[in-house]
Tab-separated table of C-alpha atoms in Angstrom:
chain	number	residue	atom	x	y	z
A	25	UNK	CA	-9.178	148.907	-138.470
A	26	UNK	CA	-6.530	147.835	-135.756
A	27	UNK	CA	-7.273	147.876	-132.416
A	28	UNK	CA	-4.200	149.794	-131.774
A	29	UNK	CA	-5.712	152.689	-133.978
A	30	UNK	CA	-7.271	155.311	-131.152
A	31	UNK	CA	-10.360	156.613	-132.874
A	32	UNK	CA	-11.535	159.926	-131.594
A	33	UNK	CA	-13.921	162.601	-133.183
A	34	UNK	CA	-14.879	166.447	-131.901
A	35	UNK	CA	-18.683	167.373	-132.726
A	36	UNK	CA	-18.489	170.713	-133.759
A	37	UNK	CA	-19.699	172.932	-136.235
A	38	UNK	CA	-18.528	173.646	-140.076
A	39	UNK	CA	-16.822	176.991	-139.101
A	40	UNK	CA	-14.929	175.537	-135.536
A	41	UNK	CA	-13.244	173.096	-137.460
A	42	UNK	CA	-10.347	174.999	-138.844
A	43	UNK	CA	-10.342	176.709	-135.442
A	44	UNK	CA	-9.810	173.399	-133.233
A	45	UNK	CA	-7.335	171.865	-136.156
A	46	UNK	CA	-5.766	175.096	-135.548
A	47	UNK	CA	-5.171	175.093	-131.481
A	48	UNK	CA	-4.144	170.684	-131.614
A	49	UNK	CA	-1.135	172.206	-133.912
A	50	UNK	CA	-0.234	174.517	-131.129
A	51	UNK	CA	-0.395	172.244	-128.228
A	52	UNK	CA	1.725	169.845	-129.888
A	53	UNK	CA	3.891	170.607	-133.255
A	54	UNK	CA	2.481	168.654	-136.136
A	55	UNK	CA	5.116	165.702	-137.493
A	56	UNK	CA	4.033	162.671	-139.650
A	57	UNK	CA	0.095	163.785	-140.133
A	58	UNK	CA	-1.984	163.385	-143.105
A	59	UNK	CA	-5.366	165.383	-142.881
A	60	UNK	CA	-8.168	164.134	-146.031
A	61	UNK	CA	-10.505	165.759	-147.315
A	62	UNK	CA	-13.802	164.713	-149.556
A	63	UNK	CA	-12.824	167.323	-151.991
A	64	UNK	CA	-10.100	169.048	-154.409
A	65	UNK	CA	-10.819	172.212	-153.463
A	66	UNK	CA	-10.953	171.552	-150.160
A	67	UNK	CA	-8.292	170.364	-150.033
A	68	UNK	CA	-6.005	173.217	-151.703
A	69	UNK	CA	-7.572	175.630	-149.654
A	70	UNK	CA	-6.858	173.960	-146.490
A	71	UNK	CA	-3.245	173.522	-147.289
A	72	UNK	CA	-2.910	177.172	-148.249
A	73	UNK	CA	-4.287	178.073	-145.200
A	74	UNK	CA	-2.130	176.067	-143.336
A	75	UNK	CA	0.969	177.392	-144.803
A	76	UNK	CA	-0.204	180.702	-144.794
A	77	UNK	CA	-0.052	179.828	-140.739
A	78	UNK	CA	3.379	178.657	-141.260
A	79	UNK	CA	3.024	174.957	-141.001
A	80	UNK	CA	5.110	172.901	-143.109
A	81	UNK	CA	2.122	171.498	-145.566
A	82	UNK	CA	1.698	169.651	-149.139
A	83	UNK	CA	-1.383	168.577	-150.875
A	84	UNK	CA	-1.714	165.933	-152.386
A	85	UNK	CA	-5.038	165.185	-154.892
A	86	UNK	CA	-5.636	164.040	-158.550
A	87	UNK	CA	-5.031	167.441	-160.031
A	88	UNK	CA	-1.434	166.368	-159.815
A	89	UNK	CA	0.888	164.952	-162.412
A	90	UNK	CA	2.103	161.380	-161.381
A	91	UNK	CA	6.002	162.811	-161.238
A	92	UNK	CA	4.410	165.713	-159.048
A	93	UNK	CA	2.732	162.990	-156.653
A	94	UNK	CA	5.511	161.040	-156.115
A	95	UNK	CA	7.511	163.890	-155.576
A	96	UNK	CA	5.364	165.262	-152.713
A	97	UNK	CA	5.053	161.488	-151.082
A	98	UNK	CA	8.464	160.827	-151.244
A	99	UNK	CA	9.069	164.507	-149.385
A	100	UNK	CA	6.795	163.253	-146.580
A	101	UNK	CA	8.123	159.853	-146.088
A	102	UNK	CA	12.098	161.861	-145.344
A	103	UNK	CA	10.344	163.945	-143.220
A	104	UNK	CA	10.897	167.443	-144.820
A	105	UNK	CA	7.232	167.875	-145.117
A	106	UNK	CA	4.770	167.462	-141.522
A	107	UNK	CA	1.260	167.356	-143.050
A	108	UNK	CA	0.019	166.224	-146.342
A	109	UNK	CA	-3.380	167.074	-146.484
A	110	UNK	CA	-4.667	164.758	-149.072
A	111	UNK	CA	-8.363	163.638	-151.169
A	112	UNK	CA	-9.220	159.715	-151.268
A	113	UNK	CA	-6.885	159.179	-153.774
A	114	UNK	CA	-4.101	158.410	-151.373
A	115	UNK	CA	-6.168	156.663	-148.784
A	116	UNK	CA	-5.482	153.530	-150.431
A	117	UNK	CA	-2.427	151.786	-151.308
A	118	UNK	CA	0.018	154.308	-149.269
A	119	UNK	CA	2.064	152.607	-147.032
A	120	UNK	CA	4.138	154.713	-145.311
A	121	UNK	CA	5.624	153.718	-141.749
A	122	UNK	CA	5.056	156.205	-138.578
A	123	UNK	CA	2.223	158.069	-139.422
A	124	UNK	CA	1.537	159.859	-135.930
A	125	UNK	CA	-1.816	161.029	-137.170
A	126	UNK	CA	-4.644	160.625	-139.588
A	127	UNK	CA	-7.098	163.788	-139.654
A	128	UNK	CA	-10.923	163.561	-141.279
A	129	UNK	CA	-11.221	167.166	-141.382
A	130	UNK	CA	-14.302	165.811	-142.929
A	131	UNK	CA	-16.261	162.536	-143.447
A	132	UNK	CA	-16.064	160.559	-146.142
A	133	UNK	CA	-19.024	159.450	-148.355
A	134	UNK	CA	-18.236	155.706	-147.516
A	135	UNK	CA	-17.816	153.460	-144.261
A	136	UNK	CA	-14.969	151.646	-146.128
A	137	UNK	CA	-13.317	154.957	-146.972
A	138	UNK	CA	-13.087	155.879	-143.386
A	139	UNK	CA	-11.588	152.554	-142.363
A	140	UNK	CA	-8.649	153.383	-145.493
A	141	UNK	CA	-8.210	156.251	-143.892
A	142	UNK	CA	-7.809	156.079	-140.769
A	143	UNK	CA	-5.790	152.553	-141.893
A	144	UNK	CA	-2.281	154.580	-143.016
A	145	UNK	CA	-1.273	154.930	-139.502
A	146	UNK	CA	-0.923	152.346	-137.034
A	147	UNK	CA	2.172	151.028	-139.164
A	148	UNK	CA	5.533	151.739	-137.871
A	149	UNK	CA	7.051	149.948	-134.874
A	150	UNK	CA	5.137	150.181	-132.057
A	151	UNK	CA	1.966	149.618	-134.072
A	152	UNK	CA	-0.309	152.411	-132.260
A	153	UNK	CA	-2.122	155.630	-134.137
A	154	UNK	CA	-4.181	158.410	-133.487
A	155	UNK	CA	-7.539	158.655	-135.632
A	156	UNK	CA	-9.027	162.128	-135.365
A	157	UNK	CA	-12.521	163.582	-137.115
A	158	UNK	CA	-14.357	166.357	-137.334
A	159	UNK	CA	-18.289	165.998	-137.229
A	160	UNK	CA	-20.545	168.702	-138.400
A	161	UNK	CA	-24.089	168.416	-137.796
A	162	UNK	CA	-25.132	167.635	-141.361
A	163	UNK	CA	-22.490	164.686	-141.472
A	164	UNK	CA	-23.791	163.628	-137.923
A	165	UNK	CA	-26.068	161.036	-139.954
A	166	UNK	CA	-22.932	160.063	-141.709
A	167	UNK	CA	-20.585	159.427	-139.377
A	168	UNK	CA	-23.070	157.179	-137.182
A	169	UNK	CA	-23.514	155.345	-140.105
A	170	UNK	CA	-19.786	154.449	-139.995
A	171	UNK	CA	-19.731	153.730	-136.022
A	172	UNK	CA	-22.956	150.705	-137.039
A	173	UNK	CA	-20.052	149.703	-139.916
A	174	UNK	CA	-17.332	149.524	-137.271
A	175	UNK	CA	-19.628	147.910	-134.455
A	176	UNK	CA	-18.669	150.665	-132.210
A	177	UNK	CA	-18.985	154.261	-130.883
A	178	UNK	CA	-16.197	156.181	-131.449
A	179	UNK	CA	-15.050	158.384	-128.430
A	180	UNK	CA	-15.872	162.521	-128.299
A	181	UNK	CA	-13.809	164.328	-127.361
A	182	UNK	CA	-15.117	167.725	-125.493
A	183	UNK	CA	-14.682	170.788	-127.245
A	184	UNK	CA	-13.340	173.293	-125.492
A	185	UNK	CA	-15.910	176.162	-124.022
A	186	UNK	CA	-13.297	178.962	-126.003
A	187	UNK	CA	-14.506	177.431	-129.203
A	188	UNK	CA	-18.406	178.451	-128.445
A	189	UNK	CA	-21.321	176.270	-128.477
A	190	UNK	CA	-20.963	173.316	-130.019
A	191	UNK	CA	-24.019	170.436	-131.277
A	192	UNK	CA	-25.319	167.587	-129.444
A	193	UNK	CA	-24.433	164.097	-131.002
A	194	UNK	CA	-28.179	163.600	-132.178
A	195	UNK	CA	-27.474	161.844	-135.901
A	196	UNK	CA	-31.676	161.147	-136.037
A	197	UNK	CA	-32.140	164.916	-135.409
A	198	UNK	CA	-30.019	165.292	-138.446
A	199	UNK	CA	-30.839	162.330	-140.617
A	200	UNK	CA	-32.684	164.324	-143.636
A	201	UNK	CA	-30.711	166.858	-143.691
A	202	UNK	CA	-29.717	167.224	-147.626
A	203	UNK	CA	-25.911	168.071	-148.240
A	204	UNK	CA	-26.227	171.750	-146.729
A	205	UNK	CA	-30.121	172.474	-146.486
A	206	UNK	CA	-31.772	172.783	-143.561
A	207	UNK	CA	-28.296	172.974	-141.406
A	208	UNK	CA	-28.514	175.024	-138.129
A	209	UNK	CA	-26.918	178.272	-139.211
A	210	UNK	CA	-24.190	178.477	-136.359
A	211	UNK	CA	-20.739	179.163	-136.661
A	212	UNK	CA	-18.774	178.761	-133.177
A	213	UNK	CA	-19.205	182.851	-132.258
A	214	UNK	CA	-16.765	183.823	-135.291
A	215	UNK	CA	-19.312	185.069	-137.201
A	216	UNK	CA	-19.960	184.501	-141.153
A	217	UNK	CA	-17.002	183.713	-143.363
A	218	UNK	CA	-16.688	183.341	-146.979
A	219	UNK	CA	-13.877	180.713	-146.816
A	220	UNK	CA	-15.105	177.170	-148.013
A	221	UNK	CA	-12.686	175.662	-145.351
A	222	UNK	CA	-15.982	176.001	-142.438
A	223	UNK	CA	-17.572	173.084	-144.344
A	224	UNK	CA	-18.877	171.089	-146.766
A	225	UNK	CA	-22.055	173.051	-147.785
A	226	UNK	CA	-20.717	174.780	-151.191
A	227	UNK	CA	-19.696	171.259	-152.352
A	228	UNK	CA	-22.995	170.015	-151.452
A	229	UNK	CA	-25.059	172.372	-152.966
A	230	UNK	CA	-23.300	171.778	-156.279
A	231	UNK	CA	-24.360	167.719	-155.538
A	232	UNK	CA	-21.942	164.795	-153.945
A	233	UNK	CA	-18.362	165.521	-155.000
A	234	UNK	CA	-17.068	162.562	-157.383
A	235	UNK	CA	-14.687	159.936	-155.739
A	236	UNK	CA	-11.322	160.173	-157.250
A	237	UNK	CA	-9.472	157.716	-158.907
């Protein structure tokens, strides 16, 4: 990826991520921001629950008709929607100009997928981006696998002490973990949930999500 591409990542676990997405909306009003996801379902449920909080959200995965996907990308490239949370299947080939912000509200199975990703902004005129993603403790093993692909460590950022305890950056500690077995059982002092959007383990457990087209 460009060097103009500022690559950042919070270590956090499943259930704080919807809660820290949540609070970087509030500081700063979301414009030009596509957030992916691994998943389908994911993916819907995330941008229900961000409309349900008011933003101004699409989704965008292969579920869709062709007519319905350009319909939603051509909405977000005028402006008149902020976020398009979105699978893989737009993290290639997309080139829209001015995207402000590229979310990995979690990490994708691939090295090359994360450099797609992160790839859609960076483009407009002054040629900078944000790169932002979210690293739970069984994706820790993952993620460090895409820092030895890139050459580099990727800057954390500190989570706020509001959000509760958060994991050390220890991707050995976490290396055989198995897609949801064996993960710490924390959840950022919000107690249990039975949304999906905390993390990745329901996927998981059902076996690696397949890459869409």
């Amino acid at each position: 990826p460009p060097e103009t591409i500022m690559q950042t990542a919070y270590v956090c676990y499943d259930m704080q991520k919807l809660r820290i997405l949540e609070d970087l909306f509030s500081q700063s009003r979301p414009q030009r921001v596509i957030i992916f996801s691994s998943s389908k379902m994911k993916v819907k449920e995330l941008a229900s629950t961000l409309k349900r909080m008011k933003f101004n959200v699409a989704a965008m995965h292969s579920d869709l008709e062709q007519s319905q996907r350009e319909e939603v990308m051509k909405e977000f490239k005028n402006g008149r929607i902020d976020i398009l949370v979105a699978t893989d299947v737009v993290s290639r080939g997309i080139d829209i100009n001015d995207i402000k912000l590229v979310i990995n509200f979690d990490i994708p199975h691939d090295p090359e997928d994360y450099v797609h990703r992160i790839g859609r902004t960076a483009r407009g005129t002054n040629g900078e981006g944000l790169a932002i993603t979210f690293i739970s403790t069984e994706e820790q093993f993952q993620f460090k696998r895409i820092e030895e692909f890139l050459d580099k460590e990727v800057y954390k950022i500190p989570v706020d002490s509001k959000f509760g305890e958060t994991p050390l950056y220890e991707p050995e500690k976490y290396s055989n973990m198995r897609r949801g077995r064996g993960r710490p059982r924390k959840d950022g002092g919000k107690g249990k949930s039975n949304s999906r959007l905390g993390g990745n383990n329901d996927q998981r457990r059902r076996g690696r999500p397949r890459k869409e087209a």
